[in-house]
Amino acid sequence: MNIVEMESVLTDKTMRSVKLPFEMPQVYGFLGHAYVLGILQPFEYAQPWIHTSYIQLFIAKHYLNDLQEYRLDFYPDLMIAYNNMPWLMYKHSDKVLLDQLGVDIHRYLITQLEREYYVVTYVDEFYIHNSICYQQNHFVHDIFIYGYDLDRQIYHVAIFDKNRQFTMQEVTFEQFGQAYASQDKTTHSLISSCKRMEPLDYEGSKYGSGVGRFDFDLQLMIDVLTDYLEGRNSTERLRIQQQPMEGYFGVEIYPYLQEFVTRVIEGVQNFDVRQLHILWEHKKMMVARIKYLQQLGYLQEETSLLSEAERLEKQAYTHRNLMLKGFMSNNRNILQPLVHSLEEMLIAEKALITQLIEELRK
């Protein structure tokens, strides 16, 4: 579609570019978290949800048993199509339907962005400049679109770049069109759009403004921290809504991380930095949580918790970088110290969270 045809899509003919608010997310090891946090984390009303949601970790049994994958993630895991949360209004479509209706993808994207909807879909990264696979390998992966510029013929997108860093960058209309058309639309057909809502936007709904609220709940935070400390399956709390998930939760993930590292050292498991990256992000979120609790007055400024949390974050960051270094140099032996160091981290973290719960209960 040429630029004249694209202009015909616009409701506001003067709106030649749109760039929706999006910032570097605090968690980006898995893109479901990155997209949600990049949209919501600048807003004060979302802080109680963020600091309560990024406490629990889990490794799903089906990944471990069926795929031999030690897939560490936060719970809830925020897959791309996740829609059971305040402030994001989701709409879903699929590529097959758009094709059947004769809808051009560029017309669809520009219309959605003009309506302030962010869009996630799948593309072949072989055609996406500055991606890991550009002009090297055909690899289908999701892409997040948060803006366009008609005059420059580009989309604003968020993806992992060629250095495996989560970045915001630009992709030309031509590149995106090739990447979108290249992959099999029946196997990766999802097109998910979401719009950020303000709490007041829910006032007129039949459910009332409560749908758009997530007030800070100290007892809920203590409960989730206790789940983590005791290795309790937090999905049991949602039995009325869904079947509980089988997996290893909270501190119970540490033996499996040690097992994973051991298998990498022995050469029976491929290098994978994601597990230790998520572990680092978990410690980073704990530092942010303690600062938030200090800001709310639930923790004293002179608490020793912050310095200990910062120490654990640095230790986790070192672990993550060691795995990355081992991968880049193909040297498995340099991972030997990780197994013992993870044991030390587990002991220290148990003490930290025990003290945190005690101080919050005062």
Coordinates of C-alpha atoms in Angstrom, one line a residue:
M1 CA 0.0 0.0 0.0
N2 CA 1.5 3.4 -1.0
I3 CA 1.5 6.5 1.2
V4 CA -1.6 8.0 -0.5
E5 CA -3.6 4.8 0.3
M6 CA -2.3 4.9 3.8
E7 CA -3.4 8.5 4.3
S8 CA -6.9 7.4 3.3
V9 CA -7.0 5.2 6.4
L10 CA -6.6 8.1 8.8
T11 CA -9.6 9.4 10.7
D12 CA -7.6 12.5 11.5
K13 CA -5.9 13.5 8.2
T14 CA -3.5 15.7 10.1
M15 CA -2.2 12.8 12.2
R16 CA 0.7 11.7 10.0
S17 CA 2.5 10.1 12.9
V18 CA 1.6 8.4 16.2
K19 CA 4.0 7.3 19.0
L20 CA 2.2 5.8 22.0
P21 CA 3.9 6.1 25.4
F22 CA 6.3 3.2 26.0
E23 CA 9.4 3.1 28.2
M24 CA 12.1 0.6 29.0
P25 CA 10.5 -2.0 31.2
Q26 CA 11.9 -3.2 34.5
V27 CA 11.3 -6.9 33.5
Y28 CA 12.0 -8.0 29.9
G29 CA 13.3 -11.5 30.1
F30 CA 10.0 -12.6 28.7
L31 CA 8.2 -10.3 26.3
G32 CA 4.8 -10.6 27.9
H33 CA 6.2 -8.8 31.0
A34 CA 8.1 -6.3 28.9
Y35 CA 5.0 -5.2 26.9
V36 CA 2.8 -4.8 29.9
L37 CA 5.3 -3.0 32.1
G38 CA 6.6 -0.8 29.3
I39 CA 3.0 0.6 29.0
L40 CA 2.0 0.7 32.7
Q41 CA 5.0 1.3 34.9
P42 CA 5.1 5.1 34.5
F43 CA 1.7 5.4 36.2
E44 CA 1.3 5.7 39.9
Y45 CA -2.0 3.8 39.9
A46 CA -0.3 0.7 38.6
Q47 CA 2.4 0.5 41.3
P48 CA 0.5 -1.6 43.8
W49 CA -0.2 -4.2 41.1
I50 CA 3.4 -4.2 39.9
H51 CA 5.0 -4.5 43.3
T52 CA 2.6 -7.3 44.4
S53 CA 2.7 -9.3 41.1
Y54 CA 6.5 -9.5 40.7
I55 CA 7.1 -11.6 43.9
Q56 CA 6.4 -15.2 43.0
L57 CA 8.6 -17.3 40.7
F58 CA 7.9 -20.8 39.3
I59 CA 9.1 -23.5 37.0
A60 CA 6.2 -25.3 35.3
K61 CA 6.3 -29.1 35.5
H62 CA 5.1 -29.7 31.9
Y63 CA 8.0 -27.6 30.5
L64 CA 10.5 -29.6 32.6
N65 CA 8.9 -33.1 32.0
D66 CA 7.9 -32.8 28.4
L67 CA 10.5 -30.4 27.0
Q68 CA 13.4 -30.8 29.4
E69 CA 13.2 -27.0 29.7
Y70 CA 13.9 -25.3 33.0
R71 CA 11.6 -22.4 32.2
L72 CA 11.8 -20.0 35.1
D73 CA 9.2 -17.2 35.1
F74 CA 7.3 -14.9 37.3
Y75 CA 3.8 -15.8 38.3
P76 CA 1.4 -14.8 36.8
D77 CA 3.4 -15.3 33.6
L78 CA 1.7 -12.6 31.4
M79 CA 1.7 -14.4 28.1
I80 CA 1.0 -12.1 25.2
A81 CA -2.7 -12.8 25.1
Y82 CA -3.1 -12.3 28.9
N83 CA -6.1 -10.1 29.5
N84 CA -7.3 -10.6 33.1
M85 CA -5.9 -7.4 34.6
P86 CA -7.0 -3.8 35.0
W87 CA -6.0 -0.9 32.8
L88 CA -5.4 -2.8 29.5
M89 CA -8.3 -3.4 27.2
Y90 CA -7.5 -6.3 24.9
K91 CA -8.8 -7.1 21.4
H92 CA -7.7 -10.1 19.5
S93 CA -7.8 -11.0 15.8
D94 CA -5.8 -13.3 13.5
K95 CA -4.0 -13.1 10.2
V96 CA -6.2 -15.7 8.5
L97 CA -9.3 -13.7 9.2
L98 CA -7.7 -10.4 8.0
D99 CA -6.7 -12.2 4.8
Q100 CA -10.2 -13.6 4.3
L101 CA -11.6 -10.1 4.7
G102 CA -9.0 -8.5 2.4
V103 CA -7.7 -6.2 5.1
D104 CA -4.2 -4.9 4.4
I105 CA -1.9 -5.3 7.4
H106 CA -0.6 -1.7 7.1
R107 CA -4.1 -0.3 7.1
Y108 CA -4.9 -2.4 10.1
L109 CA -1.9 -1.3 12.1
I110 CA -2.3 2.4 11.3
T111 CA -5.9 2.3 12.2
Q112 CA -5.2 0.5 15.6
L113 CA -2.4 2.9 16.5
E114 CA -4.4 5.9 15.6
R115 CA -7.1 4.6 18.1
E116 CA -4.3 4.3 20.7
Y117 CA -4.1 0.5 20.6
Y118 CA -0.6 -1.1 20.9
V119 CA -0.3 -4.2 18.6
V120 CA 1.6 -7.5 19.0
T121 CA 1.9 -10.0 16.2
Y122 CA 4.4 -12.4 14.7
V123 CA 7.0 -11.8 12.0
D124 CA 10.0 -13.5 10.4
E125 CA 13.0 -11.8 11.9
F126 CA 15.1 -12.6 8.8
Y127 CA 13.7 -9.4 7.4
I128 CA 13.9 -7.2 10.5
H129 CA 17.0 -5.0 10.5
N130 CA 19.1 -5.2 13.6
S131 CA 17.5 -8.4 14.9
I132 CA 19.5 -11.4 15.8
C133 CA 18.4 -13.3 12.7
Y134 CA 18.5 -10.5 10.1
Q135 CA 19.5 -11.9 6.7
Q136 CA 20.9 -15.0 8.5
N137 CA 18.1 -17.3 9.6
H138 CA 14.3 -17.5 9.2
F139 CA 12.9 -17.2 12.7
V140 CA 9.3 -16.3 13.6
H141 CA 9.0 -14.2 16.8
D142 CA 6.6 -11.7 18.2
I143 CA 7.0 -8.0 17.7
F144 CA 5.4 -5.1 19.6
I145 CA 4.3 -2.0 17.5
Y146 CA 3.7 1.3 19.3
G147 CA 3.8 3.9 16.6
Y148 CA 4.2 4.9 13.0
D149 CA 5.4 7.8 10.8
L150 CA 3.9 8.1 7.4
D151 CA 6.4 10.6 6.1
R152 CA 9.4 8.5 7.1
Q153 CA 7.6 5.2 6.3
I154 CA 8.5 3.5 9.6
Y155 CA 6.9 1.7 12.5
H156 CA 8.2 2.2 16.1
V157 CA 8.7 -1.3 17.5
A158 CA 10.2 -3.1 20.5
I159 CA 12.2 -6.3 19.9
F160 CA 15.4 -8.1 21.0
D161 CA 18.2 -6.7 18.8
K162 CA 21.3 -8.4 17.3
N163 CA 23.1 -8.0 20.7
R164 CA 20.2 -9.8 22.4
Q165 CA 19.2 -6.6 24.2
F166 CA 15.5 -5.5 24.5
T167 CA 15.4 -2.3 22.6
M168 CA 13.0 0.2 21.0
Q169 CA 13.8 0.9 17.4
E170 CA 12.4 1.6 13.9
V171 CA 11.4 -0.8 11.1
T172 CA 10.5 0.4 7.7
F173 CA 7.0 -0.4 6.2
E174 CA 8.7 -2.4 3.5
Q175 CA 10.7 -4.6 6.0
F176 CA 7.7 -5.1 8.2
G177 CA 5.6 -6.1 5.1
Q178 CA 8.1 -8.7 4.1
A179 CA 8.5 -10.1 7.6
Y180 CA 4.8 -10.3 8.1
A181 CA 4.1 -12.0 4.7
S182 CA 7.0 -14.4 4.9
Q183 CA 5.9 -16.6 7.8
D184 CA 3.1 -19.2 7.9
K185 CA 0.0 -17.3 9.0
T186 CA -1.8 -20.4 10.2
T187 CA 0.7 -21.4 12.9
H188 CA 1.5 -17.9 14.2
S189 CA -1.8 -16.2 13.5
L190 CA -2.4 -14.1 16.6
I191 CA -2.7 -10.3 16.3
S192 CA -3.3 -8.9 19.8
S193 CA -4.1 -5.2 20.4
C194 CA -4.3 -3.5 23.8
K195 CA -5.2 0.0 24.9
R196 CA -4.2 1.6 28.2
M197 CA -7.1 2.7 30.3
E198 CA -7.2 5.2 33.2
P199 CA -9.1 4.1 36.3
L200 CA -11.7 6.8 35.6
D201 CA -12.4 5.2 32.2
Y202 CA -14.3 2.4 34.1
E203 CA -16.7 4.8 35.8
G204 CA -19.3 4.5 33.1
S205 CA -19.1 0.7 32.8
K206 CA -21.9 -1.5 34.2
Y207 CA -19.3 -3.1 36.5
G208 CA -18.4 0.3 38.0
S209 CA -15.0 1.9 38.7
G210 CA -13.9 -1.0 40.9
V211 CA -12.9 -2.9 37.7
G212 CA -10.1 -0.3 37.2
R213 CA -8.8 -0.3 40.7
F214 CA -6.0 -2.3 42.4
D215 CA -5.5 -0.7 45.8
F216 CA -2.3 -1.5 47.8
D217 CA -3.1 -4.5 50.1
L218 CA -0.3 -5.1 52.7
Q219 CA -1.8 -8.4 53.8
L220 CA -1.9 -9.6 50.2
M221 CA 1.7 -8.7 49.7
I222 CA 2.7 -10.6 52.9
D223 CA 0.7 -13.6 51.7
V224 CA 2.5 -13.7 48.4
L225 CA 5.9 -13.2 50.1
T226 CA 5.0 -16.1 52.4
D227 CA 4.1 -18.2 49.4
Y228 CA 7.5 -17.5 47.9
L229 CA 9.3 -18.2 51.2
E230 CA 7.5 -21.5 51.8
G231 CA 7.6 -22.7 48.2
R232 CA 3.8 -22.7 48.1
N233 CA 1.9 -23.1 44.8
S234 CA 0.2 -19.7 44.4
T235 CA -2.1 -21.0 41.7
E236 CA -4.0 -22.9 44.4
R237 CA -5.4 -19.5 45.4
L238 CA -7.3 -19.3 42.1
R239 CA -9.0 -22.7 42.2
I240 CA -12.4 -21.0 41.7
Q241 CA -11.2 -19.6 38.4
Q242 CA -8.9 -22.3 36.9
Q243 CA -7.3 -25.6 37.5
P244 CA -4.1 -25.1 39.6
M245 CA -0.8 -25.4 37.7
E246 CA 1.7 -28.0 38.6
G247 CA 5.2 -26.7 39.2
Y248 CA 7.9 -25.6 41.6
F249 CA 7.3 -22.3 43.3
G250 CA 9.2 -19.7 45.3
V251 CA 12.4 -21.0 46.9
E252 CA 11.7 -24.5 45.6
I253 CA 13.1 -23.3 42.2
Y254 CA 16.7 -23.1 43.5
P255 CA 17.5 -26.8 43.4
Y256 CA 16.2 -26.9 39.9
L257 CA 18.4 -24.0 38.9
Q258 CA 21.4 -25.8 40.4
E259 CA 20.4 -28.9 38.5
F260 CA 20.1 -26.8 35.3
V261 CA 23.6 -25.3 35.7
T262 CA 25.1 -28.7 36.5
R263 CA 23.6 -30.1 33.3
V264 CA 25.0 -27.2 31.3
I265 CA 28.4 -27.8 32.8
E266 CA 28.2 -31.6 31.9
G267 CA 27.2 -30.7 28.3
V268 CA 23.8 -32.4 28.4
Q269 CA 21.9 -29.1 28.5
N270 CA 22.3 -26.2 26.1
F271 CA 23.5 -22.8 27.3
D272 CA 20.5 -20.6 28.2
V273 CA 20.8 -17.2 30.0
R274 CA 17.0 -16.7 30.5
Q275 CA 16.8 -18.5 33.8
L276 CA 19.5 -16.5 35.5
H277 CA 18.3 -13.3 33.7
I278 CA 14.8 -13.8 35.3
L279 CA 16.4 -14.5 38.6
W280 CA 18.3 -11.2 38.4
E281 CA 15.1 -9.3 37.4
H282 CA 13.4 -10.9 40.5
K283 CA 16.1 -9.5 42.8
K284 CA 15.9 -6.2 41.0
M285 CA 12.2 -6.0 41.6
M286 CA 12.8 -6.8 45.3
V287 CA 15.0 -3.7 45.6
A288 CA 12.3 -1.6 43.9
R289 CA 9.7 -3.1 46.2
I290 CA 11.6 -2.3 49.4
K291 CA 12.0 1.3 48.2
Y292 CA 8.3 1.4 47.4
L293 CA 7.4 0.2 50.9
Q294 CA 9.7 2.8 52.4
Q295 CA 7.9 5.4 50.3
L296 CA 4.6 4.3 51.7
G297 CA 5.9 4.3 55.2
Y298 CA 5.6 0.5 55.8
L299 CA 9.4 0.2 56.2
Q300 CA 11.8 2.5 58.1
E301 CA 14.4 4.4 56.1
E302 CA 17.2 2.9 58.3
T303 CA 16.2 -0.7 57.6
S304 CA 19.0 -3.0 56.6
L305 CA 16.8 -4.8 54.1
L306 CA 17.6 -2.5 51.2
S307 CA 21.4 -3.0 51.3
E308 CA 20.9 -6.7 51.6
A309 CA 18.5 -6.8 48.7
E310 CA 20.9 -4.7 46.6
R311 CA 23.7 -7.1 47.4
L312 CA 21.6 -10.1 46.2
E313 CA 20.7 -8.2 43.1
K314 CA 24.4 -7.6 42.3
Q315 CA 25.1 -11.3 43.0
A316 CA 22.3 -12.4 40.7
Y317 CA 23.6 -10.0 38.0
T318 CA 27.0 -11.6 38.3
H319 CA 25.5 -15.1 37.9
R320 CA 23.6 -14.0 34.8
N321 CA 26.7 -12.5 33.2
L322 CA 28.8 -15.6 34.0
M323 CA 26.3 -17.7 32.1
L324 CA 26.4 -15.2 29.2
K325 CA 30.2 -15.3 29.2
G326 CA 30.2 -19.1 29.2
F327 CA 27.8 -19.1 26.2
M328 CA 29.9 -16.5 24.3
S329 CA 33.2 -18.3 24.9
N330 CA 31.7 -21.8 24.8
N331 CA 33.4 -22.5 28.2
R332 CA 31.2 -24.6 30.4
N333 CA 33.8 -25.0 33.2
I334 CA 33.6 -21.3 34.2
L335 CA 30.1 -22.1 35.5
Q336 CA 31.4 -24.3 38.3
P337 CA 31.1 -21.6 41.1
L338 CA 27.4 -21.0 40.2
V339 CA 26.1 -24.2 41.9
H340 CA 27.5 -23.2 45.3
S341 CA 26.7 -19.6 44.9
L342 CA 23.1 -20.3 44.2
E343 CA 22.9 -22.2 47.5
E344 CA 24.4 -19.2 49.3
M345 CA 21.8 -16.9 47.6
L346 CA 19.0 -19.2 48.7
I347 CA 20.0 -19.0 52.3
A348 CA 20.5 -15.3 52.2
E349 CA 17.2 -14.7 50.5
K350 CA 15.2 -16.8 52.9
A351 CA 16.7 -14.6 55.7
L352 CA 15.9 -11.4 53.8
I353 CA 12.3 -12.3 53.1
T354 CA 11.7 -13.6 56.7
Q355 CA 12.9 -10.3 58.1
L356 CA 10.9 -8.4 55.5
I357 CA 7.7 -10.2 56.5
E358 CA 8.4 -9.6 60.2
E359 CA 9.0 -5.9 59.7
L360 CA 5.8 -5.6 57.6
R361 CA 3.8 -7.3 60.4
K362 CA 4.8 -4.8 63.1

